[in-house]
PDB file of C-alpha atoms in Angstrom:
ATOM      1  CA  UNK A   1     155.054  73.885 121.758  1.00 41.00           C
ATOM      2  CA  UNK A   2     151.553  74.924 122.268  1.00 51.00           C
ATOM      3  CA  UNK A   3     150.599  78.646 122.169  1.00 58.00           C
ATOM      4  CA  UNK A   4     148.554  80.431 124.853  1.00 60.00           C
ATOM      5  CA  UNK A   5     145.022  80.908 124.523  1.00 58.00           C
ATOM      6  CA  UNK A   6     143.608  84.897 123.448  1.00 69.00           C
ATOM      7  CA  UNK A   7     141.253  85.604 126.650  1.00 77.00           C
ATOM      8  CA  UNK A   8     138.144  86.748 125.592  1.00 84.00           C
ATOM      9  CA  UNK A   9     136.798  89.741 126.151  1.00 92.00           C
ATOM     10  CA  UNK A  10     133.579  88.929 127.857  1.00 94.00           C
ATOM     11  CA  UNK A  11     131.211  91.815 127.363  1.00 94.00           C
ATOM     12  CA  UNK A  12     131.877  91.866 123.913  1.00 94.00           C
ATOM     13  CA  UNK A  13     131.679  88.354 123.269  1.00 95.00           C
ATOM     14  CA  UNK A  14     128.045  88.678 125.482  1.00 95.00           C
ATOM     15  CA  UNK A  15     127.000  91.756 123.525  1.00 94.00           C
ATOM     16  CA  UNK A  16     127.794  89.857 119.842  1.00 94.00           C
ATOM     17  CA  UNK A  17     126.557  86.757 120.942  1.00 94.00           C
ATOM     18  CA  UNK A  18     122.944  88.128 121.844  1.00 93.00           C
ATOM     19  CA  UNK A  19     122.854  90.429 119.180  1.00 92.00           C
ATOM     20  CA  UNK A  20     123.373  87.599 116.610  1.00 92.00           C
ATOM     21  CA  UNK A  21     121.291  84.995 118.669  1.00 93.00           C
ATOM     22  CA  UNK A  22     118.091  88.029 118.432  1.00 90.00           C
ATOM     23  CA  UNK A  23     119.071  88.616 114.700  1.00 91.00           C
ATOM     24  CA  UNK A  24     118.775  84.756 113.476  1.00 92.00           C
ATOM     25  CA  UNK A  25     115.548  84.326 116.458  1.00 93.00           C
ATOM     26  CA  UNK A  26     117.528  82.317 118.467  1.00 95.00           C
ATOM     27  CA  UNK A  27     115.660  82.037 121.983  1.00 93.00           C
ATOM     28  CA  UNK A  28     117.901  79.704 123.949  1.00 94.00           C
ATOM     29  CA  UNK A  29     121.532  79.684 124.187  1.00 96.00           C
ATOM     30  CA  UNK A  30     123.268  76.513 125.981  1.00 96.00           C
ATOM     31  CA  UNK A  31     126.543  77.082 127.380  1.00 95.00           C
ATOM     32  CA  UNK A  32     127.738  73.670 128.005  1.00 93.00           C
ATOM     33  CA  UNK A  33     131.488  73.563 129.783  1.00 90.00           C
ATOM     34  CA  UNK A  34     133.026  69.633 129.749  1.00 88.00           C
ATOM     35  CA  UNK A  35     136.217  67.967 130.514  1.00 82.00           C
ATOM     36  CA  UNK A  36     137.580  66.798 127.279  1.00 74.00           C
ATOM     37  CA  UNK A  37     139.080  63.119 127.900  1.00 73.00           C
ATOM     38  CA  UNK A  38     141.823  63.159 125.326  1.00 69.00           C
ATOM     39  CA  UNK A  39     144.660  60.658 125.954  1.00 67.00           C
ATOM     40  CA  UNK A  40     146.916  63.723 124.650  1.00 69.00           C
ATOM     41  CA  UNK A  41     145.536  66.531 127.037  1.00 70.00           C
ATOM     42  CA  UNK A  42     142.961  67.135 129.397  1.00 72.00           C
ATOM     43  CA  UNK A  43     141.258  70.511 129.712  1.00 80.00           C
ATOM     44  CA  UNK A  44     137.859  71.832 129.954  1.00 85.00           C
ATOM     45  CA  UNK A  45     136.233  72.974 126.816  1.00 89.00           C
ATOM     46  CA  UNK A  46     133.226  75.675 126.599  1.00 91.00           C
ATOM     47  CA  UNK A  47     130.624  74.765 123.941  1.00 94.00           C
ATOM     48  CA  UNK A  48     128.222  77.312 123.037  1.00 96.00           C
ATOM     49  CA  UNK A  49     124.741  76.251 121.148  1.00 96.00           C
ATOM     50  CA  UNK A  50     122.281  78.535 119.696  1.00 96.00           C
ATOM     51  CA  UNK A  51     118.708  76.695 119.816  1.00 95.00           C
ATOM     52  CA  UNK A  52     115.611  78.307 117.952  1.00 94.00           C
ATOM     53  CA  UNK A  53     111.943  76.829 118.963  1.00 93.00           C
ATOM     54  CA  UNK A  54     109.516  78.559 116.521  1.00 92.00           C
ATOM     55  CA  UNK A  55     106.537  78.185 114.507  1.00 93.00           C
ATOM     56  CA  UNK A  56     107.280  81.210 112.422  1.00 92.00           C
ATOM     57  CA  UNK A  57     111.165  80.442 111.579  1.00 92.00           C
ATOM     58  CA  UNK A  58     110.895  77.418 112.553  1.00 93.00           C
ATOM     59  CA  UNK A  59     113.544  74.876 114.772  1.00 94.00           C
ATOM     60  CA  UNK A  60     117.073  75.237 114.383  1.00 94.00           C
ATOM     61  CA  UNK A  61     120.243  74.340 116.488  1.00 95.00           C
ATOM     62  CA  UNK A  62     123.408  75.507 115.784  1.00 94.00           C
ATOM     63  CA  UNK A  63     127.126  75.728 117.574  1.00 95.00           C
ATOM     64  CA  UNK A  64     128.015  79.243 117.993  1.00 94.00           C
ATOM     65  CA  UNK A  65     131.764  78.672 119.589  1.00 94.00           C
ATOM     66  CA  UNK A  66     134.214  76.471 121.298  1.00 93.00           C
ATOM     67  CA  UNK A  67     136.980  77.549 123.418  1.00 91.00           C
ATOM     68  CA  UNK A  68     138.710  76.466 126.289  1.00 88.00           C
ATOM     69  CA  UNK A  69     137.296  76.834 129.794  1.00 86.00           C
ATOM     70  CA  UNK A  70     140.496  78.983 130.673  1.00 87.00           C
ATOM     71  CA  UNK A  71     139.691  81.393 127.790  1.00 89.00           C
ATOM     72  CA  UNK A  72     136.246  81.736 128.429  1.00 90.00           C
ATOM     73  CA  UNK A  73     136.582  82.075 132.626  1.00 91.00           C
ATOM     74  CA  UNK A  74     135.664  85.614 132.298  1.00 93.00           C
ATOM     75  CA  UNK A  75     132.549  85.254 129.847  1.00 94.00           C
ATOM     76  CA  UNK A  76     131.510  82.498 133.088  1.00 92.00           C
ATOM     77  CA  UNK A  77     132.561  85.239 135.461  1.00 93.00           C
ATOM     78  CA  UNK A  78     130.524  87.960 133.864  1.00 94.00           C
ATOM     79  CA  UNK A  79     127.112  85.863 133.507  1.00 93.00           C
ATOM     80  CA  UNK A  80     127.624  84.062 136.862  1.00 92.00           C
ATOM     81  CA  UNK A  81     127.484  88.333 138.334  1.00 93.00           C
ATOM     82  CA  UNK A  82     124.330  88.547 136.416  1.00 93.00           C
ATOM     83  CA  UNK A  83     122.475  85.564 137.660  1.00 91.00           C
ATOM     84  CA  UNK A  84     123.409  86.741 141.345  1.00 92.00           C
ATOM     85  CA  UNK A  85     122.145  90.102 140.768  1.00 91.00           C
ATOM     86  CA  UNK A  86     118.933  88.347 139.100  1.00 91.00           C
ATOM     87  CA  UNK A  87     118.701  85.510 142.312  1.00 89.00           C
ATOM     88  CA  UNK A  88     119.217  88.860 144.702  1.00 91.00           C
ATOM     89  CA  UNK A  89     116.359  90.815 143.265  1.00 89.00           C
ATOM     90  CA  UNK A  90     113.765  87.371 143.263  1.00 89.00           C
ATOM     91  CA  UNK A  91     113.278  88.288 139.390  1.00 89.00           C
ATOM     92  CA  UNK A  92     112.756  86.010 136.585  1.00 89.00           C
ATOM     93  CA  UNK A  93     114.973  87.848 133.946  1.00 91.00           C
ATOM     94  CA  UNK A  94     117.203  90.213 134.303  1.00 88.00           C
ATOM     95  CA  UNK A  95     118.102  93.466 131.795  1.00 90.00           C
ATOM     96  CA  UNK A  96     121.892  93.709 131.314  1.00 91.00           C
ATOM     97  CA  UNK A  97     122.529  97.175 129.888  1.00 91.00           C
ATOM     98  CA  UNK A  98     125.928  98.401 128.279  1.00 89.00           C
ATOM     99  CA  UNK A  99     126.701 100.752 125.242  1.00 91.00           C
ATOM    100  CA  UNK A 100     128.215  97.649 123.160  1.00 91.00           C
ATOM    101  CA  UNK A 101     124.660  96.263 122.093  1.00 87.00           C
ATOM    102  CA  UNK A 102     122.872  98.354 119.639  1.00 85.00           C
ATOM    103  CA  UNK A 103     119.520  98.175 121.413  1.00 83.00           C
ATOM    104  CA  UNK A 104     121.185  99.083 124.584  1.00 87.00           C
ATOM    105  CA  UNK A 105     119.952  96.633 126.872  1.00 89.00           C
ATOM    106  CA  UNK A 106     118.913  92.883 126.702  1.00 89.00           C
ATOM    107  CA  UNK A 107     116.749  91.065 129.034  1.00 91.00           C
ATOM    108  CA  UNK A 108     117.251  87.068 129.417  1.00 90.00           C
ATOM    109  CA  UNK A 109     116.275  84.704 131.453  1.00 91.00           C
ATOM    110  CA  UNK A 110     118.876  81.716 133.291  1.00 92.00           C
ATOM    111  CA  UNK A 111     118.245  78.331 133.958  1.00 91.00           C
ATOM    112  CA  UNK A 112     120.590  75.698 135.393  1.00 90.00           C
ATOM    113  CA  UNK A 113     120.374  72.376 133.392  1.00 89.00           C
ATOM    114  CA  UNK A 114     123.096  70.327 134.880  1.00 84.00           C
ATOM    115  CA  UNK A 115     125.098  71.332 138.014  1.00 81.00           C
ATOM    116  CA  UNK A 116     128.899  70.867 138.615  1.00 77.00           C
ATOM    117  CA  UNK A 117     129.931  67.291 138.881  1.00 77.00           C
ATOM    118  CA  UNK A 118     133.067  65.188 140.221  1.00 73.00           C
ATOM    119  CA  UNK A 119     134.544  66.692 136.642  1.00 70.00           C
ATOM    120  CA  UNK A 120     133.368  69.892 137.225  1.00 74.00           C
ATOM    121  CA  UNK A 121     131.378  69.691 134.252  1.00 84.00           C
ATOM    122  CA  UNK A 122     128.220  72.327 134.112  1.00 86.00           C
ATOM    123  CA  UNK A 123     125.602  73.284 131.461  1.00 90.00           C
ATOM    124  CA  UNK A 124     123.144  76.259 131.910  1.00 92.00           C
ATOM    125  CA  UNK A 125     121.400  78.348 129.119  1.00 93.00           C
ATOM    126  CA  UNK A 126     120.466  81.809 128.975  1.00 93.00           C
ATOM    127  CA  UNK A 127     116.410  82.077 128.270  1.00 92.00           C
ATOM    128  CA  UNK A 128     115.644  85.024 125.891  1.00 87.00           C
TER     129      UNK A 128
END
């Protein structure tokens, strides 16, 4: 019998994820969310990436997580709010502000690299 998934707390998950990703100069992270074709299951799976495109630390690319889509809904949930309230005010980036990042407040960027699909696949990454 399988167990349930943990959900995921998605503000902290956002708040560790872009702390780490600014500690290690990462300045693109790819959230990639697929239907996994296993004979034995089927479920979607959310893949997070870290990419880093510099001269001075040079390139790196690197899987932060992997979870299922059902654990991760809210982490989707919480960025898809923040890319309406970016789209609503016309702005390129948007600052997300809470007390869980040490800084305070983050400002990123989103860009839409694949959209939903007969699968309902989708990939999008968060500019920083």
């Amino acid at each position: 019998m399988a167990k349930k998934d943990e959900k995921v707390n998605a503000e902290e998950f956002l708040a560790m994820l872009l702390q780490y990703s600014r500690d290690g100069h990462y300045n693109h992270i790819n959230f990639s969310v697929r239907l996994n074709r296993n004979p034995a299951y089927t479920r979607q799976v959310l893949n997070v990436t870290l990419k880093r495109t510099s001269k001075k630390y040079g390139n790196d690319e690197r899987a932060y997580t992997s979870m299922t889509a059902e654990a991760g809904k809210q982490i989707l949930a919480l960025i898809n709010r923040l890319k309406e309230a970016m789209f609503a005010d016309s702005a390129e980036k948007i600052i997300w502000e809470t007390a869980l990042l040490a800084r305070h407040e983050q400002e990123f960027g989103y860009r839409q690299i694949r959209e939903r699909d007969q699968y309902n696949n989708l990939e999008f990454e968060l500019l920083l």
